[in-house]
Every structure is written in C-alpha cells, then in structure tokens.
mmCIF file of N, CA and C and ligand atoms in Angstrom:
data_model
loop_
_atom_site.group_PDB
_atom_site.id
_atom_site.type_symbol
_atom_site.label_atom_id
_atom_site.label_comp_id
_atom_site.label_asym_id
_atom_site.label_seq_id
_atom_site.Cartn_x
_atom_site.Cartn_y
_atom_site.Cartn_z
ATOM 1 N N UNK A 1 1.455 4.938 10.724
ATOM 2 C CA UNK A 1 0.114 4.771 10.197
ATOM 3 C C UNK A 1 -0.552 6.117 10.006
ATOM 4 N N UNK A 2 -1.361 5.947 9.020
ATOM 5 C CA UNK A 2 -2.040 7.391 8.907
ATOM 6 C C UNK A 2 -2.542 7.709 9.830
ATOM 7 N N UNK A 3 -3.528 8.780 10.021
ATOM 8 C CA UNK A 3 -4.572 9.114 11.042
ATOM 9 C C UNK A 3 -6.295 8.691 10.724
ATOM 10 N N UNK A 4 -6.183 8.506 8.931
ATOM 11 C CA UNK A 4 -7.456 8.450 9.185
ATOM 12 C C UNK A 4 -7.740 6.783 8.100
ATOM 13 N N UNK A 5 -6.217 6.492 7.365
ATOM 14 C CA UNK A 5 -6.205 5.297 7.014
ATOM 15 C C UNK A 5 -5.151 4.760 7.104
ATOM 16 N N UNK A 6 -4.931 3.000 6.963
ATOM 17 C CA UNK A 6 -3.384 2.540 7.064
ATOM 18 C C UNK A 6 -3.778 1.829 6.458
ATOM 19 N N UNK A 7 -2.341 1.868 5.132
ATOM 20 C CA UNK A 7 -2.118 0.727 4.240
ATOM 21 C C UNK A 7 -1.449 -0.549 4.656
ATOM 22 N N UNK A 8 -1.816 -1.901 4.835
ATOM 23 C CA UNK A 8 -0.543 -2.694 5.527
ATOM 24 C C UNK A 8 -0.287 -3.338 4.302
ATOM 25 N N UNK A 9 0.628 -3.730 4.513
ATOM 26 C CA UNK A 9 1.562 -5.317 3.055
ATOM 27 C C UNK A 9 2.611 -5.926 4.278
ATOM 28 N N UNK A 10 2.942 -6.701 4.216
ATOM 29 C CA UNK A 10 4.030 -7.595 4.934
ATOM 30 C C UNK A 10 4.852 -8.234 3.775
ATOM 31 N N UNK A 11 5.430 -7.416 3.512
ATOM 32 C CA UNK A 11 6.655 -6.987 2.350
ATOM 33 C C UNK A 11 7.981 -8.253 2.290
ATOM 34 N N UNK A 12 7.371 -9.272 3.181
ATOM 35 C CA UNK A 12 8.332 -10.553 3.388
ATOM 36 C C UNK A 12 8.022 -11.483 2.324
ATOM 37 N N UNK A 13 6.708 -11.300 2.208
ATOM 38 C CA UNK A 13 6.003 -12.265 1.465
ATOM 39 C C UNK A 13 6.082 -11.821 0.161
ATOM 40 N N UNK A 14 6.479 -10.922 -0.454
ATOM 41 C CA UNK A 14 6.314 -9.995 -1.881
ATOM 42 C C UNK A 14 7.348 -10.957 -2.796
ATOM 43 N N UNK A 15 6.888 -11.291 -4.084
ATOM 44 C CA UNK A 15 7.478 -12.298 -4.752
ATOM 45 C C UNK A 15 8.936 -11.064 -5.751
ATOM 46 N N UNK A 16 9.720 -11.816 -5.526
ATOM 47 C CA UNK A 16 10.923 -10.962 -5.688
ATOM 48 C C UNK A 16 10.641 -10.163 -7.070
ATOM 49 N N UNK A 17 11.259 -9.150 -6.805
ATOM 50 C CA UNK A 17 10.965 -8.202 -8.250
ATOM 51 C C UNK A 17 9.493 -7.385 -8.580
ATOM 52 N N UNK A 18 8.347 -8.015 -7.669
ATOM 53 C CA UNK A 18 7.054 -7.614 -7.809
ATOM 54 C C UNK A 18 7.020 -6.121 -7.175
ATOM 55 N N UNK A 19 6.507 -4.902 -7.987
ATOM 56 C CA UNK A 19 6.233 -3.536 -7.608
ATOM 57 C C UNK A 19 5.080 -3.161 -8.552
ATOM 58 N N UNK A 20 3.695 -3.956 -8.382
ATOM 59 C CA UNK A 20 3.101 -3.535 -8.864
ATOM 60 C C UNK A 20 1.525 -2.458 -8.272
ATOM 61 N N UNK A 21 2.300 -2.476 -6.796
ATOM 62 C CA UNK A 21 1.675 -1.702 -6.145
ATOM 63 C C UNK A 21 2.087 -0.166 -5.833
ATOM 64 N N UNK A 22 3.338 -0.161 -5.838
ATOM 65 C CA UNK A 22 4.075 0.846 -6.807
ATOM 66 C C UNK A 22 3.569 1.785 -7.772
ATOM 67 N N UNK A 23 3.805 0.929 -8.754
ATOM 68 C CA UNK A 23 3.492 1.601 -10.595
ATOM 69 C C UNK A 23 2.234 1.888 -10.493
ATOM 70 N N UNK A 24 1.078 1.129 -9.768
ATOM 71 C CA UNK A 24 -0.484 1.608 -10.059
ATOM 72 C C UNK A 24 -0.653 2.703 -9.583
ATOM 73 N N UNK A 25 -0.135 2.579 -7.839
ATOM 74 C CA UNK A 25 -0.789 4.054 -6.963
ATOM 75 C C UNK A 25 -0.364 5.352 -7.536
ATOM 76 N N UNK A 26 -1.856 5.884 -7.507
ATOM 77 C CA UNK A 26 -2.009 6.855 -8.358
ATOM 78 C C UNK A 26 -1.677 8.153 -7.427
ATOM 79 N N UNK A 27 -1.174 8.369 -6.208
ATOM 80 C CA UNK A 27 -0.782 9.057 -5.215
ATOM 81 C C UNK A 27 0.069 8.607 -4.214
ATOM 82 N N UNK A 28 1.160 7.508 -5.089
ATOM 83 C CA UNK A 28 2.485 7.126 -4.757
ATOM 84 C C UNK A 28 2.375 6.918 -2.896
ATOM 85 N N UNK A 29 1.537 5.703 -2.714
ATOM 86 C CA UNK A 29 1.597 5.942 -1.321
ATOM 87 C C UNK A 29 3.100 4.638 -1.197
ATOM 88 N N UNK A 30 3.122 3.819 -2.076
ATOM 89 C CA UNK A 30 4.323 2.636 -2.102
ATOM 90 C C UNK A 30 5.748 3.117 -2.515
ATOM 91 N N UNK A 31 6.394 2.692 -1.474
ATOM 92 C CA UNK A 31 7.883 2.918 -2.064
ATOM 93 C C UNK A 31 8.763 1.823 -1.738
ATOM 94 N N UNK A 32 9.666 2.167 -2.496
ATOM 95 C CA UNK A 32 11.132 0.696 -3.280
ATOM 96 C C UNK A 32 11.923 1.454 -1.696
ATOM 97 N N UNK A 33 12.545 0.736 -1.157
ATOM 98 C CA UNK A 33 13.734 0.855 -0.332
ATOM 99 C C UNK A 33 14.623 -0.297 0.241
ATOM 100 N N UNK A 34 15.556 -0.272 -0.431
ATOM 101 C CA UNK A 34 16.522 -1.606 -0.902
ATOM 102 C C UNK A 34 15.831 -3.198 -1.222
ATOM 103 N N UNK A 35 15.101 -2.724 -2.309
ATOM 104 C CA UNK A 35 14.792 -4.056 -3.233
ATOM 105 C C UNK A 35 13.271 -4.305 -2.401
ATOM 106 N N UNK A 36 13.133 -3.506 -0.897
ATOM 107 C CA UNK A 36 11.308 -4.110 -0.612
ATOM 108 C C UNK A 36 10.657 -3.023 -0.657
ATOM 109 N N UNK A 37 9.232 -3.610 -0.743
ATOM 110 C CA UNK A 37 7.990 -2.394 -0.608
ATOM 111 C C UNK A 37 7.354 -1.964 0.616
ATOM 112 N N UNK A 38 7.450 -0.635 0.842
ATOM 113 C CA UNK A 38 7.104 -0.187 2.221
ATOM 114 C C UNK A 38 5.978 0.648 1.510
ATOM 115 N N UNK A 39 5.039 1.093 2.549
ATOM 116 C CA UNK A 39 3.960 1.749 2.283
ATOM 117 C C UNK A 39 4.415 2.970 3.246
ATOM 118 N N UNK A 40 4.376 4.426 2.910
ATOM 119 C CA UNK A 40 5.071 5.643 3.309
ATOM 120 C C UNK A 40 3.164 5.991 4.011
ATOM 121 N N UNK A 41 4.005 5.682 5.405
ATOM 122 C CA UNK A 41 2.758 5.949 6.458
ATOM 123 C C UNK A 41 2.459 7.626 6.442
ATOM 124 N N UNK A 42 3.760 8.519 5.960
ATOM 125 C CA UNK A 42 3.226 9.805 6.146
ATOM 126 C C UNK A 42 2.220 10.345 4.679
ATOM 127 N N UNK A 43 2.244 9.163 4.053
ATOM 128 C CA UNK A 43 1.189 9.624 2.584
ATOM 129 C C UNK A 43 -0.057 8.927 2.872
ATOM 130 N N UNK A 44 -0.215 8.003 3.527
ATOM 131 C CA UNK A 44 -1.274 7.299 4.025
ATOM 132 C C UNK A 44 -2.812 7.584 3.841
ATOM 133 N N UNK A 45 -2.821 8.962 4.082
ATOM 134 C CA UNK A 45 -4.500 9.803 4.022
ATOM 135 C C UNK A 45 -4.446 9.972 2.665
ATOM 136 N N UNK A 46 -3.274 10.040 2.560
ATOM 137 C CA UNK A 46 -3.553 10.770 0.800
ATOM 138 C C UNK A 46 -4.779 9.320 0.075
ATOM 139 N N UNK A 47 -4.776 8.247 0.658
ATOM 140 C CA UNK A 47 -5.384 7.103 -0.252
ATOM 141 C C UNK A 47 -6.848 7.104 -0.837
ATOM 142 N N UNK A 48 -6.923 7.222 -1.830
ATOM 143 C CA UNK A 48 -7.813 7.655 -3.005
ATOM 144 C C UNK A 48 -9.168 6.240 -2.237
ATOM 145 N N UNK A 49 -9.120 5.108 -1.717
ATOM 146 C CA UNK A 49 -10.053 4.187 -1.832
ATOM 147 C C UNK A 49 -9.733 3.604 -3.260
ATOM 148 N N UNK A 50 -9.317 3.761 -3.776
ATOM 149 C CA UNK A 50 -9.775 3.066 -5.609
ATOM 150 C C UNK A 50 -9.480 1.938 -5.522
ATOM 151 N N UNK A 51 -8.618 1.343 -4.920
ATOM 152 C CA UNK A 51 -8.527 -0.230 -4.233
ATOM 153 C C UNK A 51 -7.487 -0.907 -5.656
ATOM 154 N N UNK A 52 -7.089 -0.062 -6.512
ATOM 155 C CA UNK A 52 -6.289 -0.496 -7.984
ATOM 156 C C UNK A 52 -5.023 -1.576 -7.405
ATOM 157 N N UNK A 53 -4.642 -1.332 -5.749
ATOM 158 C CA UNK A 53 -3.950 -2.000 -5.866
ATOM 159 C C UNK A 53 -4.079 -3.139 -5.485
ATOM 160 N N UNK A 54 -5.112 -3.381 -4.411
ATOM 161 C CA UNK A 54 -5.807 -4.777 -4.563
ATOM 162 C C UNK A 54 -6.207 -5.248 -5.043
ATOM 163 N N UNK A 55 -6.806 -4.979 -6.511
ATOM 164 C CA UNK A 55 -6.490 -5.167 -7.396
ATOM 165 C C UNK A 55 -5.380 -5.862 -8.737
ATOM 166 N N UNK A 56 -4.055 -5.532 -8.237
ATOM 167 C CA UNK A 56 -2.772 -5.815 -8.860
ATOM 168 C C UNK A 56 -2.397 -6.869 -8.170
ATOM 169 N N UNK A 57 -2.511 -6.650 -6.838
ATOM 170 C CA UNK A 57 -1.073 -7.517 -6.133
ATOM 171 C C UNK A 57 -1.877 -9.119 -6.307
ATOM 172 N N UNK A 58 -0.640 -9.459 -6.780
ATOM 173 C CA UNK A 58 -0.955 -11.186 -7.358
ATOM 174 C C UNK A 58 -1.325 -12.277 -5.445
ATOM 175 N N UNK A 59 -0.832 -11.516 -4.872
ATOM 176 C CA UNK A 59 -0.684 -12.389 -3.698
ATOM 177 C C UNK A 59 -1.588 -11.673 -2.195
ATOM 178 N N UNK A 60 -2.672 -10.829 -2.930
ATOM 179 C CA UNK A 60 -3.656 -10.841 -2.186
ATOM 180 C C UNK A 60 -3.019 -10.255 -0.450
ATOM 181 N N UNK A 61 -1.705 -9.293 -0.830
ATOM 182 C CA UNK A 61 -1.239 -8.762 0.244
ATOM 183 C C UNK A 61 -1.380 -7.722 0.966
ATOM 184 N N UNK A 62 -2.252 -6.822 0.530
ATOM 185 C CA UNK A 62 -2.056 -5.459 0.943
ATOM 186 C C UNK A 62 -3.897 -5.022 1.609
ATOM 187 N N UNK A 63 -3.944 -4.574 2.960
ATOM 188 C CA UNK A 63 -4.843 -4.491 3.693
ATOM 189 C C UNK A 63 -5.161 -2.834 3.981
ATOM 190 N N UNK A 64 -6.645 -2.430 3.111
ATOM 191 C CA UNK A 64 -6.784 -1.078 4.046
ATOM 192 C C UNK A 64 -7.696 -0.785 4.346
ATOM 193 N N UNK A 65 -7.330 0.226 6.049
ATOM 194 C CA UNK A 65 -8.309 0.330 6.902
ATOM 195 C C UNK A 65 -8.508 1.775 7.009
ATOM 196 N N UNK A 66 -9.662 1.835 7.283
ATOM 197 C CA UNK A 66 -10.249 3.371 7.199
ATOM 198 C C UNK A 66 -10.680 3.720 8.934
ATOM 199 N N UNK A 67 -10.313 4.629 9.153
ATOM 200 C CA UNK A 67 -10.337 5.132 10.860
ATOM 201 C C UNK A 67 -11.608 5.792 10.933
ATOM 202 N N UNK A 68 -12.368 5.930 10.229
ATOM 203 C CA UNK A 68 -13.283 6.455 10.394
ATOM 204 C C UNK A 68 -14.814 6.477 10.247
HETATM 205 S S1 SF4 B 101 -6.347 2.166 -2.805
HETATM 206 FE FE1 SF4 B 101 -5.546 3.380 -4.548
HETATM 207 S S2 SF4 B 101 -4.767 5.257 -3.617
HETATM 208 FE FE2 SF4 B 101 -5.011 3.774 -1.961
HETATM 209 S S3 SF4 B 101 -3.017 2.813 -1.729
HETATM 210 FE FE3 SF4 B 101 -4.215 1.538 -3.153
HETATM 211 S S4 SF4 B 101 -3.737 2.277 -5.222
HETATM 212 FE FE4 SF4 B 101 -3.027 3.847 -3.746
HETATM 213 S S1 SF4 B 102 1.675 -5.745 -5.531
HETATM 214 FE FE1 SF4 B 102 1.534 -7.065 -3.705
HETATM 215 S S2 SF4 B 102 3.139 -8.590 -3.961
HETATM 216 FE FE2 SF4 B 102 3.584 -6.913 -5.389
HETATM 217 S S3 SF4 B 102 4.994 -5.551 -4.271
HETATM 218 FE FE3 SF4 B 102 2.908 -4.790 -3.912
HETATM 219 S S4 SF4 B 102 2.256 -5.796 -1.982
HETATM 220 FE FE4 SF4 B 102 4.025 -6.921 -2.764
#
C-alpha cells in the first residue's frame, strides 16, 4: 500500500478480458500479470485523484483511500 494512498480492486471479481483501469490511468498505477489486474502498491502516491477509473470500471470495483 502506498504511504499516503491505496488503490484496492479484488481482481477475482474482474469480468474476464476487462483492463479498463489499465488503459485510462494516466500514471499507470494498474498492471496485467498473468491475465489479472493488480494495482502496483509501489506507484500508489503517484495517484492523480482524477477518479477516471472509477469512472470506467463497469463493476464498481476499485476503492481509494487517502492517508491523509
Ligand atoms: S484516480 Fe486516476 S490516477 Fe488514481 S488510480 Fe485512478 S485513474 Fe489512476
Ligand atoms: S476496470 Fe474494474 S473490472 Fe475492469 S479490470 Fe479494472 S478493476 Fe477490474
């Protein structure tokens, strides 16, 4: 988790083939690693707020919290 935010998704639930949290982030905090989406906890701070990807994700998966 970051230090000052954490992205969560529970990447079980992600409808197969869906990376559209991926393609939006505009500071690549999502990454592909064998076919699921993990959120790369060491890019974590980098997160802009712009919320584009809650936005995208069809299934209302992805949670972020601000530490501060
Ligand atoms: S809010 Fe924006 S910067 Fe942060 S993880 Fe989502 S798309 Fe990326
Ligand atoms: S947009 Fe949502 S459903 Fe699609 S890969 Fe990202 S977290 Fe999973």
């Amino acid at each position: 988790m970051g230090l000052f935010i954490t992205v969560h998704l529970d990447n079980t639930k992600c409808p197969s083939g869906c990376k559209k949290c991926v393609t939006i982030c505009p500071v690549d905090i999502f990454q592909m690693k064998s076919g699921k989406v993990f959120s790369d906890e060491m890019a974590e701070d980098e997160c802009t707020l712009c919320d584009l990807c809650l936005e995208v994700c069809p299934i209302d998966n992805i949670e972020i919290q601000k530490h501060y």
